[in-house]
Coordinates of N, CA and C and ligand atoms in Angstrom, one line a residue:
M21 N 47.0 186.9 159.6 CA 45.6 186.6 159.5 C 45.3 185.2 160.0
I22 N 44.3 185.0 160.8 CA 43.9 183.7 161.3 C 42.5 183.3 160.6
G23 N 42.5 182.2 160.0 CA 41.2 181.7 159.4 C 40.4 180.8 160.3
I24 N 39.1 181.0 160.3 CA 38.2 180.2 161.2 C 37.2 179.5 160.3
F25 N 37.1 178.2 160.5 CA 36.2 177.4 159.7 C 35.4 176.6 160.7
G26 N 34.1 177.1 161.0 CA 33.3 176.5 162.0 C 32.3 175.5 161.3
G27 N 31.8 174.6 162.1 CA 30.8 173.6 161.5 C 30.5 172.6 162.6
T28 N 29.5 171.8 162.2 CA 29.2 170.7 163.1 C 30.2 169.5 162.9
F29 N 30.6 169.4 161.6 CA 31.6 168.3 161.3 C 31.1 166.9 161.8
D30 N 29.9 166.6 161.3 CA 29.2 165.4 161.7 C 29.0 164.4 160.6
P31 N 30.0 163.9 159.9 CA 31.4 164.0 160.2 C 32.1 165.0 159.3
I32 N 33.4 165.3 159.6 CA 34.3 166.0 158.8 C 34.5 165.3 157.4
H33 N 34.5 166.0 156.3 CA 34.7 165.3 155.0 C 35.6 166.1 154.1
Y34 N 35.9 165.6 152.9 CA 36.8 166.2 152.0 C 36.3 167.6 151.5
G35 N 35.0 167.8 151.5 CA 34.5 169.2 151.1 C 35.1 170.2 152.1
H36 N 35.0 169.9 153.4 CA 35.6 170.8 154.4 C 37.1 171.0 154.3
L37 N 37.7 169.8 154.2 CA 39.2 169.8 154.2 C 39.8 170.4 153.0
R38 N 39.3 170.1 151.8 CA 39.9 170.7 150.6 C 39.7 172.2 150.7
S39 N 38.5 172.7 151.1 CA 38.3 174.2 151.1 C 39.2 174.8 152.1
A40 N 39.4 174.2 153.3 CA 40.3 174.7 154.3 C 41.7 174.9 153.8
L41 N 42.2 173.8 153.2 CA 43.5 173.9 152.7 C 43.7 175.0 151.6
E42 N 42.7 175.1 150.7 CA 42.8 176.1 149.6 C 42.8 177.5 150.2
V43 N 42.0 177.8 151.1 CA 41.9 179.2 151.7 C 43.2 179.5 152.5
K44 N 43.7 178.5 153.2 CA 45.0 178.7 153.9 C 46.0 179.2 153.0
E45 N 46.1 178.6 151.8 CA 47.1 179.0 150.8 C 46.7 180.3 150.1
V46 N 45.5 180.5 149.7 CA 45.1 181.7 148.9 C 45.3 182.9 149.8
F47 N 44.9 182.9 151.1 CA 44.9 184.0 151.9 C 46.3 184.1 152.7
G48 N 47.1 183.2 152.5 CA 48.4 183.2 153.2 C 48.3 183.3 154.7
L49 N 47.4 182.4 155.3 CA 47.0 182.5 156.7 C 48.1 182.0 157.6
T50 N 48.2 182.6 158.8 CA 49.1 182.2 159.8 C 48.6 180.8 160.3
K51 N 47.3 180.7 160.5 CA 46.7 179.5 161.0 C 45.3 179.4 160.4
L52 N 44.9 178.1 160.2 CA 43.5 177.9 159.9 C 42.9 177.0 160.9
L53 N 42.0 177.5 161.6 CA 41.4 176.8 162.8 C 40.0 176.1 162.4
L54 N 39.9 174.8 162.5 CA 38.6 174.2 162.4 C 38.0 174.1 163.7
I55 N 36.8 174.7 163.9 CA 36.2 174.9 165.2 C 34.8 174.1 165.2
P56 N 34.8 172.9 165.8 CA 33.5 172.2 165.9 C 32.6 172.9 166.9
S57 N 31.3 173.0 166.6 CA 30.3 173.6 167.4 C 29.7 172.6 168.4
A58 N 29.5 173.0 169.6 CA 28.9 172.1 170.6 C 27.4 171.9 170.3
Q59 N 26.6 172.9 170.5 CA 25.2 172.8 170.2 C 24.9 173.8 169.2
P60 N 24.9 173.5 167.9 CA 24.6 174.5 166.9 C 23.2 175.1 167.1
P61 N 23.1 176.5 167.2 CA 21.8 177.0 167.6 C 20.8 177.0 166.4
H62 N 21.2 176.9 165.1 CA 20.3 177.1 164.0 C 20.0 175.8 163.3
R63 N 20.2 174.6 163.8 CA 20.0 173.4 163.0 C 19.7 172.3 164.0
T64 N 19.4 171.1 163.4 CA 19.1 170.0 164.2 C 20.5 169.6 164.8
Q65 N 20.3 168.9 166.0 CA 21.5 168.6 166.8 C 22.3 167.5 166.1
P66 N 23.7 167.5 166.2 CA 24.5 166.5 165.6 C 24.2 165.1 166.1
E67 N 24.5 164.1 165.3 CA 24.2 162.7 165.8 C 25.4 162.2 166.6
A68 N 26.6 162.5 166.2 CA 27.8 162.0 167.0 C 28.0 163.0 168.1
T69 N 28.5 162.5 169.2 CA 28.8 163.4 170.4 C 29.9 164.4 170.0
A70 N 30.0 165.4 170.9 CA 31.0 166.5 170.7 C 32.4 165.8 170.7
T71 N 32.6 164.9 171.6 CA 33.9 164.3 171.7 C 34.2 163.5 170.5
Q72 N 33.2 162.8 170.0 CA 33.4 162.0 168.7 C 33.7 162.9 167.6
R73 N 33.0 164.0 167.4 CA 33.2 164.9 166.3 C 34.6 165.5 166.4
L74 N 35.0 165.8 167.6 CA 36.4 166.4 167.9 C 37.4 165.3 167.5
Q75 N 37.2 164.1 167.9 CA 38.2 163.0 167.6 C 38.3 162.8 166.1
M76 N 37.2 162.8 165.4 CA 37.2 162.6 164.0 C 38.0 163.8 163.3
L77 N 37.8 165.0 163.8 CA 38.6 166.2 163.3 C 40.0 166.0 163.5
E78 N 40.4 165.5 164.7 CA 41.8 165.4 165.0 C 42.5 164.3 164.1
L79 N 41.7 163.2 163.9 CA 42.2 162.2 163.0 C 42.4 162.8 161.6
A80 N 41.4 163.6 161.1 CA 41.5 164.1 159.7 C 42.7 165.0 159.5
V81 N 43.1 165.7 160.5 CA 44.2 166.7 160.3 C 45.5 166.2 160.8
S82 N 45.5 164.9 161.3 CA 46.7 164.4 162.0 C 48.0 164.4 161.1
N83 N 47.8 164.3 159.8 CA 49.0 164.3 158.9 C 49.1 165.7 158.2
H84 N 48.3 166.7 158.7 CA 48.3 168.0 158.0 C 48.6 169.1 158.9
S85 N 49.8 169.4 159.1 CA 50.2 170.4 160.1 C 49.7 171.8 159.7
E86 N 49.3 172.0 158.5 CA 48.8 173.3 158.0 C 47.3 173.6 158.5
L87 N 46.7 172.6 159.0 CA 45.3 172.8 159.6 C 45.3 172.4 161.1
S88 N 44.6 173.3 161.9 CA 44.5 173.0 163.3 C 43.1 172.9 163.8
V89 N 42.9 172.2 164.9 CA 41.6 172.0 165.5 C 41.5 172.9 166.8
D90 N 40.4 173.6 166.9 CA 40.3 174.5 168.1 C 39.0 174.1 168.8
A91 N 39.1 173.6 170.0 CA 37.9 173.0 170.7 C 37.2 174.0 171.7
R92 N 37.5 175.3 171.5 CA 36.9 176.2 172.5 C 35.4 176.2 172.6
E93 N 34.7 175.9 171.5 CA 33.2 175.9 171.6 C 32.7 174.7 172.4
L94 N 33.5 173.7 172.5 CA 33.1 172.4 173.3 C 33.4 172.6 174.7
A95 N 34.1 173.6 175.1 CA 34.5 173.8 176.5 C 33.4 174.2 177.5
H96 N 32.3 174.7 176.9 CA 31.2 175.2 177.8 C 29.9 174.6 177.3
D97 N 29.0 174.5 178.2 CA 27.6 174.0 177.9 C 26.8 175.1 177.2
G98 N 25.8 174.6 176.6 CA 24.8 175.6 176.0 C 25.2 175.8 174.5
P99 N 24.4 176.7 173.8 CA 24.7 176.9 172.4 C 26.0 177.7 172.2
S100 N 26.6 177.4 171.0 CA 27.8 178.2 170.7 C 27.5 179.3 169.7
Y101 N 27.8 180.5 170.0 CA 27.5 181.6 169.1 C 28.8 182.0 168.5
M102 N 28.8 182.2 167.2 CA 30.1 182.6 166.5 C 30.6 183.9 167.0
V103 N 29.7 184.8 167.4 CA 30.1 186.1 167.8 C 31.0 186.0 169.1
D104 N 30.6 185.1 170.0 CA 31.4 184.9 171.2 C 32.7 184.2 170.9
T105 N 32.7 183.3 170.0 CA 33.9 182.6 169.6 C 34.9 183.6 169.0
L106 N 34.4 184.5 168.2 CA 35.3 185.5 167.6 C 35.9 186.4 168.6
A107 N 35.0 186.8 169.6 CA 35.5 187.7 170.7 C 36.6 187.0 171.5
S108 N 36.4 185.7 171.7 CA 37.4 185.0 172.5 C 38.7 184.8 171.7
L109 N 38.6 184.6 170.4 CA 39.7 184.5 169.5 C 40.5 185.8 169.4
S110 N 39.7 186.9 169.3 CA 40.5 188.2 169.2 C 41.2 188.6 170.5
E111 N 40.8 188.0 171.6 CA 41.6 188.2 172.8 C 42.8 187.3 172.8
D112 N 42.7 186.1 172.2 CA 43.9 185.2 172.1 C 44.9 185.7 171.1
Y113 N 44.4 186.3 170.0 CA 45.3 186.8 168.9 C 45.1 188.3 168.6
P114 N 45.4 189.1 169.6 CA 45.1 190.5 169.5 C 45.8 191.2 168.3
Q115 N 46.9 190.7 167.8 CA 47.7 191.3 166.7 C 47.1 190.9 165.3
E116 N 46.3 189.8 165.3 CA 45.9 189.2 164.0 C 44.5 189.7 163.6
S117 N 44.3 189.8 162.3 CA 42.9 190.0 161.9 C 42.3 188.6 161.7
L118 N 41.0 188.5 161.9 CA 40.3 187.2 161.8 C 39.5 187.1 160.5
L119 N 39.6 186.0 159.8 CA 38.8 185.7 158.6 C 37.9 184.6 158.9
L120 N 36.6 184.8 158.9 CA 35.6 183.8 159.1 C 35.2 183.2 157.8
F121 N 35.4 181.9 157.5 CA 35.0 181.3 156.3 C 33.7 180.6 156.5
I122 N 32.7 180.9 155.6 CA 31.4 180.1 155.7 C 31.0 179.7 154.2
G123 N 30.4 178.6 154.1 CA 29.9 178.2 152.8 C 28.7 179.1 152.4
S124 N 28.4 179.1 151.1 CA 27.4 180.0 150.6 C 26.0 179.6 151.1
D125 N 25.8 178.3 151.4 CA 24.5 177.9 152.0 C 24.4 178.5 153.4
A126 N 25.5 178.5 154.2 CA 25.4 179.0 155.5 C 25.3 180.5 155.5
F127 N 25.9 181.2 154.5 CA 25.8 182.6 154.3 C 24.3 183.1 154.2
K128 N 23.5 182.3 153.5 CA 22.1 182.7 153.3 C 21.4 182.8 154.6
Y129 N 21.8 182.2 155.7 CA 21.2 182.2 157.0 C 21.9 183.1 158.0
L130 N 23.0 183.8 157.5 CA 23.8 184.6 158.4 C 23.0 185.6 159.2
S131 N 22.0 186.2 158.5 CA 21.2 187.3 159.2 C 20.3 186.7 160.3
H132 N 20.3 185.4 160.5 CA 19.6 184.8 161.6 C 20.5 184.4 162.8
W133 N 21.8 184.6 162.6 CA 22.8 184.3 163.6 C 22.7 185.3 164.8
H134 N 23.0 184.8 166.0 CA 23.0 185.7 167.2 C 24.0 186.9 167.0
Q135 N 23.5 188.1 167.1 CA 24.3 189.3 167.0 C 25.1 189.3 165.7
W136 N 24.5 189.0 164.6 CA 25.3 188.7 163.4 C 26.0 190.0 162.9
Q137 N 25.4 191.2 163.1 CA 26.1 192.3 162.6 C 27.4 192.6 163.4
R138 N 27.4 192.2 164.7 CA 28.6 192.4 165.5 C 29.8 191.5 165.0
I139 N 29.5 190.5 164.3 CA 30.5 189.6 163.7 C 31.5 190.5 162.8
F140 N 30.9 191.4 162.1 CA 31.7 192.3 161.2 C 32.6 193.3 162.0
D141 N 32.3 193.4 163.3 CA 33.2 194.3 164.1 C 34.4 193.5 164.5
L142 N 34.3 192.1 164.5 CA 35.4 191.3 165.0 C 36.2 190.6 163.9
A143 N 35.6 190.4 162.7 CA 36.2 189.6 161.6 C 35.8 190.1 160.2
H144 N 36.5 189.7 159.2 CA 36.0 189.7 157.9 C 35.3 188.4 157.6
I145 N 34.3 188.4 156.7 CA 33.6 187.2 156.4 C 34.0 186.8 154.9
V146 N 34.4 185.6 154.7 CA 34.7 185.1 153.4 C 33.7 184.0 153.1
V147 N 33.0 184.2 152.0 CA 32.0 183.2 151.6 C 32.6 182.2 150.6
L148 N 32.6 181.0 150.9 CA 33.1 180.0 149.9 C 32.0 179.6 149.0
T149 N 32.2 179.7 147.7 CA 31.2 179.3 146.8 C 31.1 177.8 146.7
R150 N 29.9 177.3 147.0 CA 29.7 175.8 147.1 C 28.8 175.4 145.9
P151 N 29.0 174.2 145.4 CA 28.2 173.7 144.3 C 26.7 173.9 144.5
G152 N 26.0 174.4 143.5 CA 24.5 174.4 143.6 C 24.0 175.6 144.4
T153 N 24.8 176.4 144.9 CA 24.2 177.5 145.7 C 24.8 178.9 145.2
E154 N 24.0 179.6 144.5 CA 24.5 180.9 144.0 C 23.9 182.0 144.9
I155 N 24.7 183.1 145.1 CA 24.1 184.2 145.8 C 23.7 185.2 144.7
D156 N 22.4 185.4 144.6 CA 21.9 186.2 143.5 C 21.6 187.7 143.9
H157 N 21.2 187.8 145.2 CA 20.9 189.2 145.6 C 21.6 189.5 147.0
L158 N 22.2 190.6 147.1 CA 22.9 191.0 148.3 C 22.1 192.2 149.0
E159 N 21.9 192.1 150.2 CA 21.3 193.2 151.0 C 22.3 194.4 151.0
A160 N 21.7 195.6 151.2 CA 22.6 196.8 151.3 C 23.7 196.7 152.3
F161 N 23.4 196.1 153.5 CA 24.4 195.9 154.6 C 25.6 195.2 154.0
F162 N 25.4 194.2 153.2 CA 26.5 193.3 152.7 C 27.1 194.1 151.5
K163 N 26.3 194.7 150.7 CA 26.9 195.4 149.5 C 28.0 196.4 149.9
Q164 N 27.6 197.1 151.0 CA 28.6 198.2 151.5 C 29.9 197.6 151.9
R165 N 29.9 196.3 152.3 CA 31.1 195.7 152.9 C 31.8 194.9 151.8
L166 N 31.2 194.7 150.7 CA 31.8 193.8 149.7 C 33.1 194.3 149.1
C167 N 34.1 193.4 149.0 CA 35.4 193.7 148.4 C 35.5 192.9 147.1
Q168 N 36.0 193.5 146.1 CA 36.2 192.8 144.8 C 37.6 192.1 144.8
Q169 N 38.6 192.8 145.5 CA 40.0 192.3 145.5 C 40.3 191.8 146.9
L170 N 41.0 190.7 146.9 CA 41.5 190.1 148.1 C 42.4 191.1 148.9
T171 N 43.2 191.9 148.2 CA 44.1 192.8 148.9 C 43.4 193.8 149.7
E172 N 42.1 194.1 149.4 CA 41.3 195.1 150.2 C 41.1 194.6 151.6
L173 N 41.2 193.3 151.8 CA 40.9 192.8 153.2 C 42.0 193.3 154.1
A174 N 43.2 193.5 153.6 CA 44.3 193.9 154.5 C 44.2 195.4 154.9
S175 N 43.3 196.2 154.3 CA 43.2 197.6 154.6 C 42.5 197.8 156.0
T176 N 41.7 196.9 156.5 CA 41.1 197.1 157.8 C 41.2 195.7 158.5
K177 N 41.0 195.7 159.8 CA 41.1 194.5 160.6 C 39.9 193.6 160.5
A178 N 38.8 194.2 160.3 CA 37.5 193.5 160.2 C 36.5 194.3 159.4
G179 N 35.3 193.6 159.1 CA 34.2 194.4 158.6 C 34.0 194.2 157.1
K180 N 34.8 193.4 156.4 CA 34.6 193.3 154.9 C 34.0 191.9 154.6
L181 N 33.4 191.9 153.4 CA 32.8 190.7 152.9 C 33.5 190.3 151.6
Y182 N 33.8 189.1 151.4 CA 34.6 188.7 150.2 C 34.1 187.3 149.8
F183 N 34.0 187.1 148.4 CA 33.5 185.7 147.9 C 34.7 185.0 147.3
Q184 N 35.0 183.8 147.8 CA 36.1 183.1 147.3 C 35.7 181.7 146.7
P185 N 35.9 181.5 145.4 CA 35.5 180.2 144.9 C 36.5 179.2 145.4
V186 N 36.0 178.0 145.7 CA 36.9 176.9 146.0 C 36.5 175.7 145.1
T187 N 37.5 174.8 145.0 CA 37.2 173.6 144.2 C 35.9 173.0 144.6
S188 N 35.0 172.8 143.6 CA 33.7 172.2 143.9 C 33.7 170.8 144.3
L189 N 33.4 170.4 145.5 CA 33.3 169.0 145.9 C 31.9 168.9 146.4
D190 N 31.0 168.2 145.7 CA 29.6 168.2 146.1 C 29.5 167.1 147.1
I191 N 30.0 167.3 148.3 CA 30.0 166.3 149.4 C 29.3 167.0 150.6
S192 N 28.4 166.3 151.3 CA 27.8 166.8 152.5 C 27.8 165.7 153.6
A193 N 27.9 166.2 154.8 CA 27.8 165.2 155.9 C 26.5 164.4 155.9
T194 N 25.4 165.2 155.5 CA 24.1 164.5 155.4 C 24.2 163.3 154.5
A195 N 24.8 163.5 153.3 CA 24.8 162.4 152.3 C 25.7 161.3 152.8
I196 N 26.7 161.6 153.5 CA 27.6 160.5 154.1 C 26.8 159.7 155.1
R197 N 26.1 160.4 156.0 CA 25.3 159.7 157.0 C 24.2 158.9 156.4
Q198 N 23.6 159.4 155.3 CA 22.6 158.6 154.6 C 23.2 157.4 154.0
K199 N 24.4 157.5 153.4 CA 25.0 156.3 152.8 C 25.2 155.2 153.9
I200 N 25.6 155.6 155.1 CA 25.8 154.7 156.1 C 24.5 154.0 156.5
I201 N 23.5 154.8 156.7 CA 22.1 154.2 157.0 C 21.7 153.2 155.9
N202 N 22.1 153.5 154.6 CA 21.7 152.6 153.5 C 22.7 151.5 153.3
Q203 N 23.7 151.4 154.2 CA 24.7 150.4 154.1 C 25.5 150.5 152.8
Q204 N 25.7 151.7 152.3 CA 26.5 152.0 151.2 C 27.9 152.4 151.7
N205 N 28.9 152.4 150.8 CA 30.3 152.7 151.2 C 30.5 154.2 151.0
P206 N 30.8 155.0 152.0 CA 31.1 156.4 151.7 C 32.6 156.7 151.5
G207 N 33.3 155.7 151.2 CA 34.8 155.8 150.9 C 35.1 156.8 149.9
F208 N 36.2 157.5 150.0 CA 36.7 158.6 149.2 C 35.9 159.9 149.3
L209 N 34.9 160.0 150.1 CA 34.2 161.2 150.4 C 34.8 161.9 151.7
L210 N 35.6 161.1 152.4 CA 36.1 161.5 153.7 C 37.4 160.7 154.0
P211 N 38.3 161.1 154.9 CA 39.5 160.4 155.1 C 39.3 159.0 155.6
D212 N 40.1 158.0 155.2 CA 40.0 156.6 155.6 C 40.0 156.5 157.2
M213 N 40.8 157.3 157.8 CA 40.9 157.2 159.3 C 39.6 157.6 159.9
V214 N 38.9 158.6 159.3 CA 37.7 159.0 159.9 C 36.6 157.9 159.7
L215 N 36.7 157.3 158.5 CA 35.7 156.2 158.2 C 36.0 155.0 159.1
A216 N 37.2 154.7 159.4 CA 37.5 153.6 160.3 C 37.0 153.9 161.7
Y217 N 37.1 155.2 162.1 CA 36.6 155.6 163.4 C 35.0 155.4 163.5
I218 N 34.4 155.8 162.4 CA 32.9 155.7 162.3 C 32.5 154.3 162.4
K219 N 33.3 153.4 161.7 CA 32.9 151.9 161.8 C 33.2 151.4 163.2
Q220 N 34.3 151.8 163.8 CA 34.7 151.3 165.1 C 33.7 151.7 166.1
H221 N 33.1 152.9 166.0 CA 32.2 153.4 167.0 C 30.7 153.2 166.6
Q222 N 30.5 152.6 165.4 CA 29.2 152.3 164.9 C 28.3 153.5 164.8
L223 N 28.9 154.6 164.3 CA 28.2 155.9 164.2 C 27.2 155.9 163.0
Y224 N 26.2 156.7 163.1 CA 25.3 157.0 162.0 C 24.5 155.8 161.4
Q225 N 24.3 154.7 162.2 CA 23.7 153.6 161.6 C 22.2 153.5 161.6
R226 N 21.6 154.5 162.4 CA 20.2 154.5 162.4 C 19.7 155.9 162.2
H227 N 18.3 156.0 161.9 CA 17.7 157.3 161.7 C 17.7 158.1 163.0
Ligands
ATP306 P1 25.3 168.7 157.0 O1 25.1 168.0 155.7 O2 25.2 167.8 158.2 O3 24.5 170.0 157.1 P2 27.8 169.9 156.0 O4 28.4 168.9 155.1 O5 27.1 171.0 155.3 O6 26.8 169.2 157.1 P3 28.8 171.5 158.2 O7 29.6 171.0 159.3 O8 27.4 171.9 158.5 O9 28.9 170.4 157.0 O10 29.6 172.7 157.5 C1 30.6 173.5 158.0 C2 30.9 174.5 157.0 O11 31.5 173.9 155.8 C3 29.8 175.4 156.5 O12 30.2 176.7 156.3 C4 29.4 174.7 155.2 O13 28.8 175.6 154.3 C5 30.8 174.3 154.7 N1 30.8 173.2 153.8 C6 30.2 172.0 153.9 N2 30.3 171.2 152.9 C7 31.1 171.8 152.0 C8 31.7 171.5 150.7 N3 31.4 170.3 150.1 N4 32.5 172.5 150.1 C9 32.7 173.6 150.7 N5 32.2 174.0 151.9 C10 31.4 173.1 152.6

């Protein structure tokens, strides 16, 4: 099983990294790919450039061989749609099933994603429980796919939905950017090497 953790990573922080490491272990994944998006279709555009976000990701995982960075969404212009990314990954890893990890805040908007139902033809979706965001009501489409046991994911290659609690770290890239604007120190919310990169490139200093 290959795990996919997409995001803007503007910047990458310990909320992302801790969750990625935990799911790599819990699901016994062959690989966990952190995939930065070029132009996220559903939100405001990132402040750091694609290259800067990629370099920060590479610094963040440089001492962690259990996590990998995959830059395929940055290789083309225009918006990056997860359905296309998954199709491309399933060509690269035809023997593996794909597990797409998303935070519970992102899951609430899943039905606005481009061809979102087709995502379930290509991958299982695992929703990471994030502090302050509870899923109270599930649509029938999701209820039909819901698994209670992790082992049920192995019964098919794609199409299931599973909720996985991860250690709650109430960290967001927005809060980190805001601290920098306010000239506060965001230390210990993200790796020191990433923070040094942000300082060196004077990122996030203005609105
Ligand atoms: P922003 O504050 O700019 O919206 P973010 O911190 O939410 O950014 P993203 O890059 O948008 O980070 O998130 C990528 C993925 O990581 C999403 O699925 C999101 O739900 C998840 N995620 C973000 N922060 C955390 C966290 N603290 N714990 C677990 N998952 C997280």
